[in-house]
Structures are given as structure tokens and as C-alpha cells.
mmCIF file of N, CA and C in Angstrom:
data_model
loop_
_atom_site.group_PDB
_atom_site.id
_atom_site.type_symbol
_atom_site.label_atom_id
_atom_site.label_comp_id
_atom_site.label_asym_id
_atom_site.label_seq_id
_atom_site.Cartn_x
_atom_site.Cartn_y
_atom_site.Cartn_z
ATOM 1 N N MET A 1167 123.098 144.601 97.095
ATOM 2 C CA MET A 1167 121.873 145.080 98.007
ATOM 3 C C MET A 1167 120.595 144.120 97.173
ATOM 4 N N ALA A 1168 120.533 144.306 95.951
ATOM 5 C CA ALA A 1168 119.153 143.779 94.983
ATOM 6 C C ALA A 1168 119.552 142.252 95.093
ATOM 7 N N GLU A 1169 120.840 141.735 95.192
ATOM 8 C CA GLU A 1169 120.697 140.382 95.397
ATOM 9 C C GLU A 1169 120.253 139.962 96.735
ATOM 10 N N ALA A 1170 120.665 140.398 97.654
ATOM 11 C CA ALA A 1170 120.049 140.187 99.029
ATOM 12 C C ALA A 1170 118.331 140.289 99.077
ATOM 13 N N GLN A 1171 118.047 141.102 98.317
ATOM 14 C CA GLN A 1171 116.364 141.250 98.166
ATOM 15 C C GLN A 1171 115.931 139.969 97.493
ATOM 16 N N LYS A 1172 116.406 139.600 96.276
ATOM 17 C CA LYS A 1172 115.779 138.457 95.399
ATOM 18 C C LYS A 1172 116.397 137.311 96.514
ATOM 19 N N ARG A 1173 117.093 137.019 96.908
ATOM 20 C CA ARG A 1173 117.002 135.849 98.114
ATOM 21 C C ARG A 1173 116.233 135.793 98.977
ATOM 22 N N LEU A 1174 115.859 137.080 99.386
ATOM 23 C CA LEU A 1174 114.863 137.059 100.714
ATOM 24 C C LEU A 1174 113.570 136.709 100.063
ATOM 25 N N SER A 1175 113.480 137.607 98.970
ATOM 26 C CA SER A 1175 111.709 137.059 98.332
ATOM 27 C C SER A 1175 111.726 135.746 97.911
ATOM 28 N N ARG A 1176 112.839 135.137 97.553
ATOM 29 C CA ARG A 1176 112.637 133.434 97.239
ATOM 30 C C ARG A 1176 112.477 132.923 98.059
ATOM 31 N N THR A 1177 112.976 132.903 99.432
ATOM 32 C CA THR A 1177 112.743 132.412 100.815
ATOM 33 C C THR A 1177 111.596 132.501 101.110
ATOM 34 N N THR A 1178 110.990 133.885 101.340
ATOM 35 C CA THR A 1178 109.744 134.184 101.707
ATOM 36 C C THR A 1178 108.718 133.414 101.142
ATOM 37 N N LEU A 1179 108.943 133.459 99.500
ATOM 38 C CA LEU A 1179 107.765 132.588 98.696
ATOM 39 C C LEU A 1179 107.932 131.145 98.683
ATOM 40 N N LYS A 1180 108.952 130.506 99.156
ATOM 41 C CA LYS A 1180 108.931 129.168 99.404
ATOM 42 C C LYS A 1180 108.438 128.931 100.624
ATOM 43 N N ARG A 1181 108.489 129.983 101.577
ATOM 44 C CA ARG A 1181 107.801 129.434 103.205
ATOM 45 C C ARG A 1181 106.351 129.695 102.844
ATOM 46 N N ARG A 1182 105.947 130.490 102.145
ATOM 47 C CA ARG A 1182 104.417 130.640 102.170
ATOM 48 C C ARG A 1182 103.977 129.661 101.229
ATOM 49 N N GLN A 1183 104.673 128.844 100.581
ATOM 50 C CA GLN A 1183 104.055 127.872 99.527
ATOM 51 C C GLN A 1183 103.947 126.688 100.659
ATOM 52 N N ARG A 1184 104.951 126.531 101.391
ATOM 53 C CA ARG A 1184 104.966 124.933 102.260
ATOM 54 C C ARG A 1184 103.555 124.901 103.130
ATOM 55 N N PHE A 1185 103.336 123.905 103.451
ATOM 56 C CA PHE A 1185 102.080 123.650 103.905
ATOM 57 C C PHE A 1185 102.249 123.812 105.507
ATOM 58 N N HIS A 1186 101.847 124.452 106.331
ATOM 59 C CA HIS A 1186 102.385 124.205 107.913
ATOM 60 C C HIS A 1186 100.871 123.699 108.592
ATOM 61 N N PRO A 1187 100.975 122.465 108.955
ATOM 62 C CA PRO A 1187 99.855 122.019 109.850
ATOM 63 C C PRO A 1187 99.109 122.548 110.948
ATOM 64 N N LYS A 1188 99.926 123.495 111.791
ATOM 65 C CA LYS A 1188 99.261 123.698 112.823
ATOM 66 C C LYS A 1188 98.526 125.187 112.372
ATOM 67 N N ARG A 1189 99.202 125.857 111.398
ATOM 68 C CA ARG A 1189 98.642 127.309 111.034
ATOM 69 C C ARG A 1189 97.467 127.324 109.654
ATOM 70 N N ASP A 1190 97.764 126.210 108.902
ATOM 71 C CA ASP A 1190 97.254 126.303 107.828
ATOM 72 C C ASP A 1190 96.103 125.284 107.729
ATOM 73 N N VAL A 1191 94.894 125.684 106.740
ATOM 74 C CA VAL A 1191 94.127 124.533 106.481
ATOM 75 C C VAL A 1191 94.273 123.559 105.676
ATOM 76 N N ARG A 1192 94.024 122.191 105.935
ATOM 77 C CA ARG A 1192 94.478 121.008 105.351
ATOM 78 C C ARG A 1192 93.816 121.035 103.938
ATOM 79 N N PRO A 1193 94.538 120.778 103.042
ATOM 80 C CA PRO A 1193 94.209 120.377 101.803
ATOM 81 C C PRO A 1193 92.972 119.637 101.438
ATOM 82 N N ALA A 1194 92.825 118.800 102.297
ATOM 83 C CA ALA A 1194 91.496 118.176 101.975
ATOM 84 C C ALA A 1194 90.209 118.843 102.830
ATOM 85 N N VAL A 1195 90.346 119.561 103.636
ATOM 86 C CA VAL A 1195 89.420 120.781 103.893
ATOM 87 C C VAL A 1195 89.249 121.764 102.858
ATOM 88 N N LEU A 1196 89.969 121.998 102.232
ATOM 89 C CA LEU A 1196 89.524 123.135 101.146
ATOM 90 C C LEU A 1196 89.185 122.226 99.848
ATOM 91 N N ALA A 1197 89.278 121.056 99.804
ATOM 92 C CA ALA A 1197 88.435 120.601 98.645
ATOM 93 C C ALA A 1197 87.329 120.298 99.286
ATOM 94 N N LYS A 1198 86.963 119.949 100.278
ATOM 95 C CA LYS A 1198 85.771 119.524 100.727
ATOM 96 C C LYS A 1198 84.991 120.969 100.748
ATOM 97 N N ALA A 1199 85.516 122.080 100.993
ATOM 98 C CA ALA A 1199 84.937 123.510 100.763
ATOM 99 C C ALA A 1199 84.685 123.737 99.545
ATOM 100 N N ASP A 1200 85.586 123.596 98.780
ATOM 101 C CA ASP A 1200 85.224 123.876 97.170
ATOM 102 C C ASP A 1200 84.114 123.124 96.452
ATOM 103 N N ARG A 1201 84.183 121.817 96.933
ATOM 104 C CA ARG A 1201 83.052 120.663 96.204
ATOM 105 C C ARG A 1201 81.429 121.568 96.964
ATOM 106 N N LEU A 1202 81.451 121.928 98.254
ATOM 107 C CA LEU A 1202 80.387 122.381 98.846
ATOM 108 C C LEU A 1202 79.850 123.714 98.341
ATOM 109 N N VAL A 1203 81.020 124.606 97.845
ATOM 110 C CA VAL A 1203 80.592 125.970 97.229
ATOM 111 C C VAL A 1203 80.091 125.679 95.870
ATOM 112 N N ILE A 1204 80.552 124.633 95.115
ATOM 113 C CA ILE A 1204 80.235 124.470 93.481
ATOM 114 C C ILE A 1204 78.718 123.656 93.825
ATOM 115 N N ARG A 1205 78.245 123.008 94.754
ATOM 116 C CA ARG A 1205 76.877 122.247 95.142
ATOM 117 C C ARG A 1205 75.924 123.427 95.454
ATOM 118 N N VAL A 1206 76.293 124.482 96.262
ATOM 119 C CA VAL A 1206 75.394 125.301 96.316
ATOM 120 C C VAL A 1206 75.203 126.260 95.402
ATOM 121 N N ALA A 1207 76.378 126.653 94.365
ATOM 122 C CA ALA A 1207 76.072 127.402 93.454
ATOM 123 C C ALA A 1207 75.431 126.879 92.321
ATOM 124 N N ALA A 1208 75.534 125.589 92.097
ATOM 125 C CA ALA A 1208 74.664 124.848 91.055
ATOM 126 C C ALA A 1208 73.411 125.080 91.929
ATOM 127 N N ALA A 1209 72.974 124.460 92.893
ATOM 128 C CA ALA A 1209 71.729 124.902 93.453
ATOM 129 C C ALA A 1209 70.988 125.966 93.223
ATOM 130 N N ILE A 1210 71.711 127.065 93.639
ATOM 131 C CA ILE A 1210 71.126 128.444 93.249
ATOM 132 C C ILE A 1210 70.924 128.665 92.080
ATOM 133 N N GLY A 1211 71.563 128.135 91.076
ATOM 134 C CA GLY A 1211 71.328 128.232 89.295
ATOM 135 C C GLY A 1211 70.255 127.723 88.726
ATOM 136 N N LEU A 1212 70.497 126.329 89.529
ATOM 137 C CA LEU A 1212 69.242 125.360 88.971
ATOM 138 C C LEU A 1212 67.877 126.193 89.446
ATOM 139 N N SER A 1213 67.751 126.723 90.668
ATOM 140 C CA SER A 1213 66.490 126.880 91.181
ATOM 141 C C SER A 1213 66.281 128.532 90.684
ATOM 142 N N PHE A 1214 66.932 129.114 90.254
ATOM 143 C CA PHE A 1214 67.066 130.104 89.306
ATOM 144 C C PHE A 1214 66.147 129.877 88.177
ATOM 145 N N LEU A 1215 66.930 128.985 87.287
ATOM 146 C CA LEU A 1215 66.257 128.816 86.041
ATOM 147 C C LEU A 1215 64.834 128.214 86.301
ATOM 148 N N ALA A 1216 64.776 127.366 87.231
ATOM 149 C CA ALA A 1216 63.406 126.771 87.479
ATOM 150 C C ALA A 1216 62.335 127.798 87.849
ATOM 151 N N VAL A 1217 62.682 128.941 88.563
ATOM 152 C CA VAL A 1217 61.782 129.961 88.884
ATOM 153 C C VAL A 1217 61.387 130.532 87.331
ATOM 154 N N ILE A 1218 62.131 130.778 86.806
ATOM 155 C CA ILE A 1218 62.283 131.545 85.159
ATOM 156 C C ILE A 1218 61.197 130.854 84.565
ATOM 157 N N ILE A 1219 61.435 129.163 84.220
ATOM 158 C CA ILE A 1219 60.556 128.750 83.486
ATOM 159 C C ILE A 1219 59.329 128.525 84.063
ATOM 160 N N LEU A 1220 59.129 128.707 85.210
ATOM 161 C CA LEU A 1220 57.744 128.231 85.910
ATOM 162 C C LEU A 1220 56.857 129.792 85.532
ATOM 163 N N GLN A 1221 57.562 130.723 85.611
ATOM 164 C CA GLN A 1221 56.888 132.187 85.266
ATOM 165 C C GLN A 1221 56.501 132.331 84.025
ATOM 166 N N ALA A 1222 57.595 131.741 83.198
ATOM 167 C CA ALA A 1222 57.391 131.539 81.382
ATOM 168 C C ALA A 1222 55.992 130.940 81.244
ATOM 169 N N ALA A 1223 55.944 129.448 81.991
ATOM 170 C CA ALA A 1223 54.895 128.640 81.584
ATOM 171 C C ALA A 1223 53.297 129.162 82.314
ATOM 172 N N LEU A 1224 53.406 129.866 83.360
ATOM 173 C CA LEU A 1224 52.281 130.120 84.213
ATOM 174 C C LEU A 1224 51.962 131.783 83.407
ATOM 175 N N GLY A 1225 52.858 132.464 82.777
ATOM 176 C CA GLY A 1225 52.657 133.981 82.737
ATOM 177 C C GLY A 1225 52.371 134.273 81.275
#
């Protein structure tokens, strides 16, 4: 019984790792989204630092 469960878990793991074109998001779309998230996070961080520097300079 334990071996049957091991075989089942391996096949479901392999099935999850494979790319399914109709169900999954394309890897290029994921890479583009990752780049967008990094750019937005960098812009937020830089604006936060700019506000802190401006407050220190003016105050």
C-alpha cells in the first residue's frame, strides 16, 4: 500500500511540474510580471528614500 502511494505522489508531482499550455500561464508572461514587480518595488523604494532625504534636508 505504501509503495502505491509513493508511485501516486511521484506521478502527481511530475504532472504538476509539466507546463500545460491551456491551463498555465506562459513562462514568458511570468518573467515579464516578475520584472514589472521588481521595477515597481524599486520605484517605491527610491521614492521612499527621496522623501526621507528631502525631509532631512528641509527640516
